[in-house]
Amino acid sequence: MSSFSTRFRVRYSEIDGQKIVFNSRYLEYADVVLSEFWRWADLSEIGPDWLDAEFNVVRATVNYIKSFRLDDMIEGRAHIERIGSSSMTHIVELHHAGTGELHATVEIVSVHVDLVARKSSPIPQSVRARLEKLGRD
C-alpha cells in the first residue's frame, strides 16, 4: 500500500438537510484523492505511454461507515489494489483527520481505453511496471 495521503475540509455546500455529507459527495471526495494521488505519483517520466494513456471508470462502489459533518477535516488515502491486463482497481479510504477513524471506502475500477477504437486496450508494459511498483510502495 502506498504512503500517499491528502487532506481537505468538508464545506457547507457538501452537507444535506440532515447536516451530514450528502452521499454523492463521497465519490467526489474519491476523485479529489485520486487526482492528488496521480500528482504525487508523478509518472510523467514514462513519456507518451503514460501521458497519452486514457482510463475510464467502469465501476465505483462506496462503503459508508460513518458520516462526515460540516468542518470535519478528511484525510484521504489511496492505493492501487489490483492491475489487470487493461484495468486497475484503486481503493480510496476516507478517514477523519483528527481521530483517524475510517468513515468510508471507495473502490474504483478503471479501464485503459483506446479513444479512436472506443474500446478497452492493454495497459502499456512501461505503465504496468510503474503501476506495479506504486502498488508495492
mmCIF file with all atom_site columns, C-alpha atoms in Angstrom:
data_model
loop_
_atom_site.group_PDB
_atom_site.id
_atom_site.type_symbol
_atom_site.label_atom_id
_atom_site.label_alt_id
_atom_site.label_comp_id
_atom_site.label_asym_id
_atom_site.label_entity_id
_atom_site.label_seq_id
_atom_site.pdbx_PDB_ins_code
_atom_site.Cartn_x
_atom_site.Cartn_y
_atom_site.Cartn_z
_atom_site.occupancy
_atom_site.B_iso_or_equiv
_atom_site.pdbx_formal_charge
_atom_site.auth_seq_id
_atom_site.auth_comp_id
_atom_site.auth_asym_id
_atom_site.auth_atom_id
_atom_site.pdbx_PDB_model_num
ATOM 1   C CA . MET A 1 1   ? 0.000   0.000  0.000   1.00 0.00 ? 1   MET A CA 1
ATOM 2   C CA . SER A 1 2   ? 1.325   3.465  -0.866  1.00 0.00 ? 2   SER A CA 1
ATOM 3   C CA . SER A 1 3   ? 2.127   6.044  1.749   1.00 0.00 ? 3   SER A CA 1
ATOM 4   C CA . PHE A 1 4   ? 0.049   8.657  -0.074  1.00 0.00 ? 4   PHE A CA 1
ATOM 5   C CA . SER A 1 5   ? -2.493  10.803 1.769   1.00 0.00 ? 5   SER A CA 1
ATOM 6   C CA . THR A 1 6   ? -4.075  14.219 1.322   1.00 0.00 ? 6   THR A CA 1
ATOM 7   C CA . ARG A 1 7   ? -6.332  16.385 3.493   1.00 0.00 ? 7   ARG A CA 1
ATOM 8   C CA . PHE A 1 8   ? -9.312  18.629 2.852   1.00 0.00 ? 8   PHE A CA 1
ATOM 9   C CA . ARG A 1 9   ? -12.234 20.042 4.812   1.00 0.00 ? 9   ARG A CA 1
ATOM 10  C CA . VAL A 1 10  ? -15.986 19.408 4.497   1.00 0.00 ? 10  VAL A CA 1
ATOM 11  C CA . ARG A 1 11  ? -17.639 22.581 3.162   1.00 0.00 ? 11  ARG A CA 1
ATOM 12  C CA . TYR A 1 12  ? -21.144 23.843 3.827   1.00 0.00 ? 12  TYR A CA 1
ATOM 13  C CA . SER A 1 13  ? -22.258 23.151 0.244   1.00 0.00 ? 13  SER A CA 1
ATOM 14  C CA . GLU A 1 14  ? -21.458 19.447 0.712   1.00 0.00 ? 14  GLU A CA 1
ATOM 15  C CA . ILE A 1 15  ? -23.882 18.745 3.539   1.00 0.00 ? 15  ILE A CA 1
ATOM 16  C CA . ASP A 1 16  ? -27.556 17.862 3.256   1.00 0.00 ? 16  ASP A CA 1
ATOM 17  C CA . GLY A 1 17  ? -30.675 18.619 5.313   1.00 0.00 ? 17  GLY A CA 1
ATOM 18  C CA . GLN A 1 18  ? -29.521 16.177 7.990   1.00 0.00 ? 18  GLN A CA 1
ATOM 19  C CA . LYS A 1 19  ? -26.308 18.213 8.358   1.00 0.00 ? 19  LYS A CA 1
ATOM 20  C CA . ILE A 1 20  ? -24.119 15.347 7.180   1.00 0.00 ? 20  ILE A CA 1
ATOM 21  C CA . VAL A 1 21  ? -22.175 14.979 3.942   1.00 0.00 ? 21  VAL A CA 1
ATOM 22  C CA . PHE A 1 22  ? -24.552 14.106 1.103   1.00 0.00 ? 22  PHE A CA 1
ATOM 23  C CA . ASN A 1 23  ? -23.888 10.574 -0.173  1.00 0.00 ? 23  ASN A CA 1
ATOM 24  C CA . SER A 1 24  ? -22.821 11.509 -3.721  1.00 0.00 ? 24  SER A CA 1
ATOM 25  C CA . ARG A 1 25  ? -20.051 13.708 -2.335  1.00 0.00 ? 25  ARG A CA 1
ATOM 26  C CA . TYR A 1 26  ? -18.072 10.640 -1.257  1.00 0.00 ? 26  TYR A CA 1
ATOM 27  C CA . LEU A 1 27  ? -17.451 9.838  -4.934  1.00 0.00 ? 27  LEU A CA 1
ATOM 28  C CA . GLU A 1 28  ? -16.339 13.432 -5.465  1.00 0.00 ? 28  GLU A CA 1
ATOM 29  C CA . TYR A 1 29  ? -14.002 13.099 -2.491  1.00 0.00 ? 29  TYR A CA 1
ATOM 30  C CA . ALA A 1 30  ? -12.550 9.918  -4.003  1.00 0.00 ? 30  ALA A CA 1
ATOM 31  C CA . ASP A 1 31  ? -11.978 11.806 -7.251  1.00 0.00 ? 31  ASP A CA 1
ATOM 32  C CA . VAL A 1 32  ? -10.127 14.573 -5.368  1.00 0.00 ? 32  VAL A CA 1
ATOM 33  C CA . VAL A 1 33  ? -7.979  11.986 -3.574  1.00 0.00 ? 33  VAL A CA 1
ATOM 34  C CA . LEU A 1 34  ? -7.138  10.143 -6.812  1.00 0.00 ? 34  LEU A CA 1
ATOM 35  C CA . SER A 1 35  ? -6.305  13.402 -8.611  1.00 0.00 ? 35  SER A CA 1
ATOM 36  C CA . GLU A 1 36  ? -3.818  14.202 -5.855  1.00 0.00 ? 36  GLU A CA 1
ATOM 37  C CA . PHE A 1 37  ? -2.561  10.595 -5.872  1.00 0.00 ? 37  PHE A CA 1
ATOM 38  C CA . TRP A 1 38  ? -1.630  10.849 -9.564  1.00 0.00 ? 38  TRP A CA 1
ATOM 39  C CA . ARG A 1 39  ? 0.035   14.229 -8.990  1.00 0.00 ? 39  ARG A CA 1
ATOM 40  C CA . TRP A 1 40  ? 2.022   12.649 -6.118  1.00 0.00 ? 40  TRP A CA 1
ATOM 41  C CA . ALA A 1 41  ? 2.931   9.544  -8.205  1.00 0.00 ? 41  ALA A CA 1
ATOM 42  C CA . ASP A 1 42  ? 4.342   11.752 -10.996 1.00 0.00 ? 42  ASP A CA 1
ATOM 43  C CA . LEU A 1 43  ? 4.555   9.192  -13.772 1.00 0.00 ? 43  LEU A CA 1
ATOM 44  C CA . SER A 1 44  ? 5.492   11.744 -16.435 1.00 0.00 ? 44  SER A CA 1
ATOM 45  C CA . GLU A 1 45  ? 8.981   10.253 -16.880 1.00 0.00 ? 45  GLU A CA 1
ATOM 46  C CA . ILE A 1 46  ? 7.319   7.258  -18.594 1.00 0.00 ? 46  ILE A CA 1
ATOM 47  C CA . GLY A 1 47  ? 6.594   9.578  -21.508 1.00 0.00 ? 47  GLY A CA 1
ATOM 48  C CA . PRO A 1 48  ? 3.849   9.135  -24.133 1.00 0.00 ? 48  PRO A CA 1
ATOM 49  C CA . ASP A 1 49  ? 2.770   5.706  -22.862 1.00 0.00 ? 49  ASP A CA 1
ATOM 50  C CA . TRP A 1 50  ? 1.560   7.478  -19.709 1.00 0.00 ? 50  TRP A CA 1
ATOM 51  C CA . LEU A 1 51  ? 0.889   10.995 -20.957 1.00 0.00 ? 51  LEU A CA 1
ATOM 52  C CA . ASP A 1 52  ? -1.385  9.680  -23.730 1.00 0.00 ? 52  ASP A CA 1
ATOM 53  C CA . ALA A 1 53  ? -2.988  6.963  -21.586 1.00 0.00 ? 53  ALA A CA 1
ATOM 54  C CA . GLU A 1 54  ? -6.728  7.223  -21.031 1.00 0.00 ? 54  GLU A CA 1
ATOM 55  C CA . PHE A 1 55  ? -8.602  5.429  -18.264 1.00 0.00 ? 55  PHE A CA 1
ATOM 56  C CA . ASN A 1 56  ? -12.384 5.399  -17.861 1.00 0.00 ? 56  ASN A CA 1
ATOM 57  C CA . VAL A 1 57  ? -14.177 4.479  -14.658 1.00 0.00 ? 57  VAL A CA 1
ATOM 58  C CA . VAL A 1 58  ? -16.340 1.405  -15.181 1.00 0.00 ? 58  VAL A CA 1
ATOM 59  C CA . ARG A 1 59  ? -17.354 0.735  -11.572 1.00 0.00 ? 59  ARG A CA 1
ATOM 60  C CA . ALA A 1 60  ? -17.355 2.634  -8.300  1.00 0.00 ? 60  ALA A CA 1
ATOM 61  C CA . THR A 1 61  ? -18.504 1.157  -5.012  1.00 0.00 ? 61  THR A CA 1
ATOM 62  C CA . VAL A 1 62  ? -18.875 3.178  -1.828  1.00 0.00 ? 62  VAL A CA 1
ATOM 63  C CA . ASN A 1 63  ? -18.942 1.559  1.584   1.00 0.00 ? 63  ASN A CA 1
ATOM 64  C CA . TYR A 1 64  ? -20.398 4.106  4.020   1.00 0.00 ? 64  TYR A CA 1
ATOM 65  C CA . ILE A 1 65  ? -19.279 3.501  7.596   1.00 0.00 ? 65  ILE A CA 1
ATOM 66  C CA . LYS A 1 66  ? -19.838 6.808  9.374   1.00 0.00 ? 66  LYS A CA 1
ATOM 67  C CA . SER A 1 67  ? -20.974 10.209 8.129   1.00 0.00 ? 67  SER A CA 1
ATOM 68  C CA . PHE A 1 68  ? -18.752 13.243 7.886   1.00 0.00 ? 68  PHE A CA 1
ATOM 69  C CA . ARG A 1 69  ? -20.113 16.555 9.150   1.00 0.00 ? 69  ARG A CA 1
ATOM 70  C CA . LEU A 1 70  ? -19.540 20.235 8.376   1.00 0.00 ? 70  LEU A CA 1
ATOM 71  C CA . ASP A 1 71  ? -15.944 21.330 9.016   1.00 0.00 ? 71  ASP A CA 1
ATOM 72  C CA . ASP A 1 72  ? -14.622 17.805 9.563   1.00 0.00 ? 72  ASP A CA 1
ATOM 73  C CA . MET A 1 73  ? -11.098 17.504 8.231   1.00 0.00 ? 73  MET A CA 1
ATOM 74  C CA . ILE A 1 74  ? -10.810 14.468 5.950   1.00 0.00 ? 74  ILE A CA 1
ATOM 75  C CA . GLU A 1 75  ? -7.643  12.523 5.329   1.00 0.00 ? 75  GLU A CA 1
ATOM 76  C CA . GLY A 1 76  ? -7.911  10.649 2.046   1.00 0.00 ? 76  GLY A CA 1
ATOM 77  C CA . ARG A 1 77  ? -5.601  7.715  1.387   1.00 0.00 ? 77  ARG A CA 1
ATOM 78  C CA . ALA A 1 78  ? -5.302  5.885  -1.927  1.00 0.00 ? 78  ALA A CA 1
ATOM 79  C CA . HIS A 1 79  ? -3.513  2.904  -3.338  1.00 0.00 ? 79  HIS A CA 1
ATOM 80  C CA . ILE A 1 80  ? -3.655  0.600  -6.339  1.00 0.00 ? 80  ILE A CA 1
ATOM 81  C CA . GLU A 1 81  ? -5.214  -2.667 -5.240  1.00 0.00 ? 81  GLU A CA 1
ATOM 82  C CA . ARG A 1 82  ? -5.045  -4.633 -8.490  1.00 0.00 ? 82  ARG A CA 1
ATOM 83  C CA . ILE A 1 83  ? -3.711  -4.293 -12.024 1.00 0.00 ? 83  ILE A CA 1
ATOM 84  C CA . GLY A 1 84  ? -5.304  -6.385 -14.765 1.00 0.00 ? 84  GLY A CA 1
ATOM 85  C CA . SER A 1 85  ? -4.445  -6.604 -18.447 1.00 0.00 ? 85  SER A CA 1
ATOM 86  C CA . SER A 1 86  ? -6.482  -3.489 -19.285 1.00 0.00 ? 86  SER A CA 1
ATOM 87  C CA . SER A 1 87  ? -7.855  -2.363 -15.922 1.00 0.00 ? 87  SER A CA 1
ATOM 88  C CA . MET A 1 88  ? -6.792  -1.282 -12.468 1.00 0.00 ? 88  MET A CA 1
ATOM 89  C CA . THR A 1 89  ? -8.563  -1.103 -9.144  1.00 0.00 ? 89  THR A CA 1
ATOM 90  C CA . HIS A 1 90  ? -7.983  1.719  -6.670  1.00 0.00 ? 90  HIS A CA 1
ATOM 91  C CA . ILE A 1 91  ? -9.017  1.777  -3.052  1.00 0.00 ? 91  ILE A CA 1
ATOM 92  C CA . VAL A 1 92  ? -9.663  5.165  -1.502  1.00 0.00 ? 92  VAL A CA 1
ATOM 93  C CA . GLU A 1 93  ? -10.067 5.390  2.260   1.00 0.00 ? 93  GLU A CA 1
ATOM 94  C CA . LEU A 1 94  ? -11.676 8.460  3.799   1.00 0.00 ? 94  LEU A CA 1
ATOM 95  C CA . HIS A 1 95  ? -10.622 8.940  7.416   1.00 0.00 ? 95  HIS A CA 1
ATOM 96  C CA . HIS A 1 96  ? -11.430 11.645 9.944   1.00 0.00 ? 96  HIS A CA 1
ATOM 97  C CA . ALA A 1 97  ? -8.110  13.506 10.089  1.00 0.00 ? 97  ALA A CA 1
ATOM 98  C CA . GLY A 1 98  ? -8.473  14.291 13.799  1.00 0.00 ? 98  GLY A CA 1
ATOM 99  C CA . THR A 1 99  ? -9.463  10.876 15.112  1.00 0.00 ? 99  THR A CA 1
ATOM 100 C CA . GLY A 1 100 ? -8.072  8.630  12.365  1.00 0.00 ? 100 GLY A CA 1
ATOM 101 C CA . GLU A 1 101 ? -11.440 6.845  12.265  1.00 0.00 ? 101 GLU A CA 1
ATOM 102 C CA . LEU A 1 102 ? -12.370 5.310  8.904   1.00 0.00 ? 102 LEU A CA 1
ATOM 103 C CA . HIS A 1 103 ? -15.628 6.820  7.600   1.00 0.00 ? 103 HIS A CA 1
ATOM 104 C CA . ALA A 1 104 ? -15.837 5.348  4.083   1.00 0.00 ? 104 ALA A CA 1
ATOM 105 C CA . THR A 1 105 ? -14.021 3.280  1.500   1.00 0.00 ? 105 THR A CA 1
ATOM 106 C CA . VAL A 1 106 ? -14.430 3.681  -2.237  1.00 0.00 ? 106 VAL A CA 1
ATOM 107 C CA . GLU A 1 107 ? -13.372 1.039  -4.747  1.00 0.00 ? 107 GLU A CA 1
ATOM 108 C CA . ILE A 1 108 ? -12.883 2.378  -8.252  1.00 0.00 ? 108 ILE A CA 1
ATOM 109 C CA . VAL A 1 109 ? -12.215 0.186  -11.284 1.00 0.00 ? 109 VAL A CA 1
ATOM 110 C CA . SER A 1 110 ? -10.828 1.982  -14.336 1.00 0.00 ? 110 SER A CA 1
ATOM 111 C CA . VAL A 1 111 ? -10.184 0.561  -17.798 1.00 0.00 ? 111 VAL A CA 1
ATOM 112 C CA . HIS A 1 112 ? -7.443  1.680  -20.174 1.00 0.00 ? 112 HIS A CA 1
ATOM 113 C CA . VAL A 1 113 ? -9.148  2.695  -23.414 1.00 0.00 ? 113 VAL A CA 1
ATOM 114 C CA . ASP A 1 114 ? -8.224  3.316  -26.996 1.00 0.00 ? 114 ASP A CA 1
ATOM 115 C CA . LEU A 1 115 ? -10.104 6.539  -27.728 1.00 0.00 ? 115 LEU A CA 1
ATOM 116 C CA . VAL A 1 116 ? -10.112 6.016  -31.502 1.00 0.00 ? 116 VAL A CA 1
ATOM 117 C CA . ALA A 1 117 ? -11.478 2.462  -31.366 1.00 0.00 ? 117 ALA A CA 1
ATOM 118 C CA . ARG A 1 118 ? -13.614 3.337  -28.303 1.00 0.00 ? 118 ARG A CA 1
ATOM 119 C CA . LYS A 1 119 ? -12.824 0.062  -26.569 1.00 0.00 ? 119 LYS A CA 1
ATOM 120 C CA . SER A 1 120 ? -10.541 -1.269 -23.859 1.00 0.00 ? 120 SER A CA 1
ATOM 121 C CA . SER A 1 121 ? -6.904  -1.873 -24.692 1.00 0.00 ? 121 SER A CA 1
ATOM 122 C CA . PRO A 1 122 ? -3.989  -3.429 -22.811 1.00 0.00 ? 122 PRO A CA 1
ATOM 123 C CA . ILE A 1 123 ? -2.070  -1.222 -20.395 1.00 0.00 ? 123 ILE A CA 1
ATOM 124 C CA . PRO A 1 124 ? 1.354   -0.497 -21.967 1.00 0.00 ? 124 PRO A CA 1
ATOM 125 C CA . GLN A 1 125 ? 4.150   -2.520 -20.331 1.00 0.00 ? 125 GLN A CA 1
ATOM 126 C CA . SER A 1 126 ? 6.096   0.591  -19.242 1.00 0.00 ? 126 SER A CA 1
ATOM 127 C CA . VAL A 1 127 ? 2.997   1.892  -17.466 1.00 0.00 ? 127 VAL A CA 1
ATOM 128 C CA . ARG A 1 128 ? 2.201   -1.508 -15.961 1.00 0.00 ? 128 ARG A CA 1
ATOM 129 C CA . ALA A 1 129 ? 5.712   -1.825 -14.496 1.00 0.00 ? 129 ALA A CA 1
ATOM 130 C CA . ARG A 1 130 ? 5.466   1.601  -12.864 1.00 0.00 ? 130 ARG A CA 1
ATOM 131 C CA . LEU A 1 131 ? 1.924   0.958  -11.585 1.00 0.00 ? 131 LEU A CA 1
ATOM 132 C CA . GLU A 1 132 ? 3.019   -2.353 -10.079 1.00 0.00 ? 132 GLU A CA 1
ATOM 133 C CA . LYS A 1 133 ? 5.858   -0.550 -8.296  1.00 0.00 ? 133 LYS A CA 1
ATOM 134 C CA . LEU A 1 134 ? 3.372   2.011  -6.958  1.00 0.00 ? 134 LEU A CA 1
ATOM 135 C CA . GLY A 1 135 ? 1.196   -0.821 -5.687  1.00 0.00 ? 135 GLY A CA 1
ATOM 136 C CA . ARG A 1 136 ? 4.120   -2.150 -3.644  1.00 0.00 ? 136 ARG A CA 1
ATOM 137 C CA . ASP A 1 137 ? 5.377   1.196  -2.271  1.00 0.00 ? 137 ASP A CA 1
#
